[in-house]
Amino acid sequence: MHLSRYLLRKSLPISSQFQTAQQVVAQRLFSGQAVSPKLVKQLRELTGSPLKDCMKTLDETKGDIEQAKELLRKRGLADADKKVGRATAEGYVGMRLDRQSRLLTMVELHCETDFVAKTEKFKEGLDRVIETLHKQGNALQFGQTDMSNQDRINQIARELKLSKPLDSDLQSQTLEDGIKYIISKTQENCKLAKIYQRTWNPEEGQIMHSYIHNPQQINSMLFGKLGTAILMQTNDKKHNGEIQDLAESLALHIAAMKPTYLNKKEVPEDLKKKLKEEGPKDQALWKMYNRDVLMEQELATTEESIKVKTLMRQRESEIFTPILIKEWAFFNIGA
Amino acid sequence: MWLNVLKSRVSEKSSQLGKSMLRQSMFMGMYPSASFAKFDRSKPHLNVGTIGNTPFTLPLLFIFNNNKIGHIDHGKTTLTAAITKYLATKGSAEFKDYHDIDKAPEEKARGITINATTIEYESQNRHYGHVDCPGHADYVKNMITGAARMDGGILVVSAADGAMPQTREHILLCRQVGVKNIIVFLNKCDVVTDPEMHELVELEIRELLNSYQYNGDTTPIIKGSALCALNGTDPELGEKAMEQLIEALDNNIDIPEREMDKPFLMSIDSSVNIPGRGTVVTGTIEHGRCKINDNVEMIGIRRKPQQTTITGIETFNKQLDFGESGDNVGVLLRGVTKEQVKRGMCLSKPGSMDVRRNFQAQLYILKPDEGGRSKPFFTGYRPQCFLRTADVAVDVTLPEGMQMALPGDNFTCTMKLNYPLPLQDMLRFALREGGKTVAAGVITKCLEDSEEDLKEEEERAAKNKKAK
């Protein structure tokens, strides 16, 4: 952006005859005569916006701080639109697990560099997004199949109001505006990439466990670079205690081994076919199973060599009832 | 003579893990293409780096003295390109435009993936290396594995934007990886020309630097425009600013203490009994120098040091009067039997180092495709630690709140060696288990050993005596 402005200035004829409106504005903006540094500093402390934007708006409002703030906000949002679409590969996974109301909310919020992810503004934004979604209770129900459904995520972002606006000067902000606000503050594109939200019912023998790798905490939200959740079910609630630790170690396992499919059945037929043709005998297919299929993977939480499905069978035979993995979610930044 | 026997062994074993890591990394990326020109050693070499931000904002660039590291993103790349362009006109660098710099290949140095392009340039009295890292985690990883060392940094802040929230994180990174000197380059002074505004940004940065224990008041701040320098337009903000920047690098970034000026330390590779003369120990002198008749201590593995005197030094069948850092030598010791010497012990200047078992370290866990294991590990994990020539079991305790360590992670943790060794900050080591290198690490802090540790060692020693 700066570059284009710079080039624009350069390419315009210097002669005053041909001065365009833009050039007049540019000269006024960058001459800096009209604005006192004191005011600029004050506005920067208030808004944290880039210096030249502060100068520009103050110049236009002739030094009126309140008006300049308002103008900056609008500009920031307009600028944010330009940044949408830039590649985002960093960020954080945020998670809130409420055992009382049996509600899990997990969100993946992206930005461009991990420096920005570490800023307070970004973390605060993530917390607010989670809080907002969490307050919806079981109204949303973002299951495993919906997790990265971008259309649905965008729709919700447009409709939902933040529980408390990120911009303290505003009465209310939608989720989308909140994210734009973060963009305007960090000058990087931010994106709500994934949402997983689930309620579960222990009365029916359901168990939910989730794990954030190497977590940090803000309020009641845990966040990190990697998060997993697993929803398990038996046919009776009396087994809940017994499968709790199984759920815990599987949540860790998923984080470590990054499976793509739950079991062999879930692997698409054409992929199976392709791998069968590829490898000598079924080796390529077999390798893929061991690498990407949760049930076939070696359990990561122990040094012993034991498959996940073997562990499940063992537990099943101990409690004489089938154990089901109903759903699982794997959120990973940078993958 | 006695060294002749050991010659082959020395050369074999001196390619010991940690050392070879460092050596390789020194050369890594220095000569990107096939140009194997002769390296001129007459100037001290320094490393420099850039740290990335979003395209076209160019807020930060790190330049490191004696080695350079960093990431060049669209914006930051402009400055790097500008420096090379300026110096190319003086004939002391090869001009790289930002397409050359930006296509940083993923280098695989000893199996660890490193995202860094190294560019070299020279000032009048120094040689600089300049590397670019894409993000915080990437840089820390390079620091741990020894691929990157920062002797100083250039912080690039855009005059149009001022200090941004992430500027804080950039300075924090410098702190974390131990950068001692920072220089600030205030870029884009052609966009915002008002000197009062420059002062405003300056003030902000100085405040910020002060809040992270850098001396913000004396930090040089160079005002200029990388774009002007690159396009050859405004010479005041372009060329002149580059000149000032290089000058500031030369004057403000300290050359790190030479290994030779530190107290003597040599890690023992092996030992041989020469009948009629005594015991010879071999190894590479890590730092300092030694000469015949020096009193030295043999430390490590045992809690108490053993005093002895050097009665002869040889290298590859030749007598030496003294040995200095980097030399492969055999040292004849007075009054020491072969049984008393164990691989992993160190010879040192008396009193210069004490032995420890506990330390804090930053670890990078290797991914499976880097030769590491695919499974995570947990507190209580006990791999072998390869530290200098020593090879010792170590207990790893993960930081609080961290349930497991995954391949690709980097974090600070506390570790406890099975027996005491001389430790020092910034010492690199590797963790290995079952034929795989699990992690690379660097010591960040030596911790005091507790009473229980000492007690445990005594009991173990007593047990061993009994067994004999």
JSON list of C-alpha atoms in Angstrom, two decimals, chain B residues 182-185 206 216 218-222 248 252:
[
{"chain": "B", "resi": 182, "resn": "ILE", "atom": "CA", "xyz": [20.43, -3.53, 18.95]},
{"chain": "B", "resi": 183, "resn": "ILE", "atom": "CA", "xyz": [20.51, -0.85, 16.27]},
{"chain": "B", "resi": 184, "resn": "VAL", "atom": "CA", "xyz": [17.28, 0.72, 15.08]},
{"chain": "B", "resi": 185, "resn": "PHE", "atom": "CA", "xyz": [16.68, 1.55, 11.45]},
{"chain": "B", "resi": 206, "resn": "ARG", "atom": "CA", "xyz": [13.51, 4.06, 23.03]},
{"chain": "B", "resi": 216, "resn": "GLY", "atom": "CA", "xyz": [17.19, 2.65, 24.66]},
{"chain": "B", "resi": 218, "resn": "THR", "atom": "CA", "xyz": [22.04, 5.24, 23.75]},
{"chain": "B", "resi": 219, "resn": "THR", "atom": "CA", "xyz": [20.76, 2.93, 21.00]},
{"chain": "B", "resi": 220, "resn": "PRO", "atom": "CA", "xyz": [21.62, 4.47, 17.66]},
{"chain": "B", "resi": 221, "resn": "ILE", "atom": "CA", "xyz": [18.59, 5.21, 15.51]},
{"chain": "B", "resi": 222, "resn": "ILE", "atom": "CA", "xyz": [19.30, 5.61, 11.81]},
{"chain": "B", "resi": 248, "resn": "ALA", "atom": "CA", "xyz": [26.59, 1.94, 13.31]},
{"chain": "B", "resi": 252, "resn": "ASN", "atom": "CA", "xyz": [27.95, -0.54, 18.15]}
]
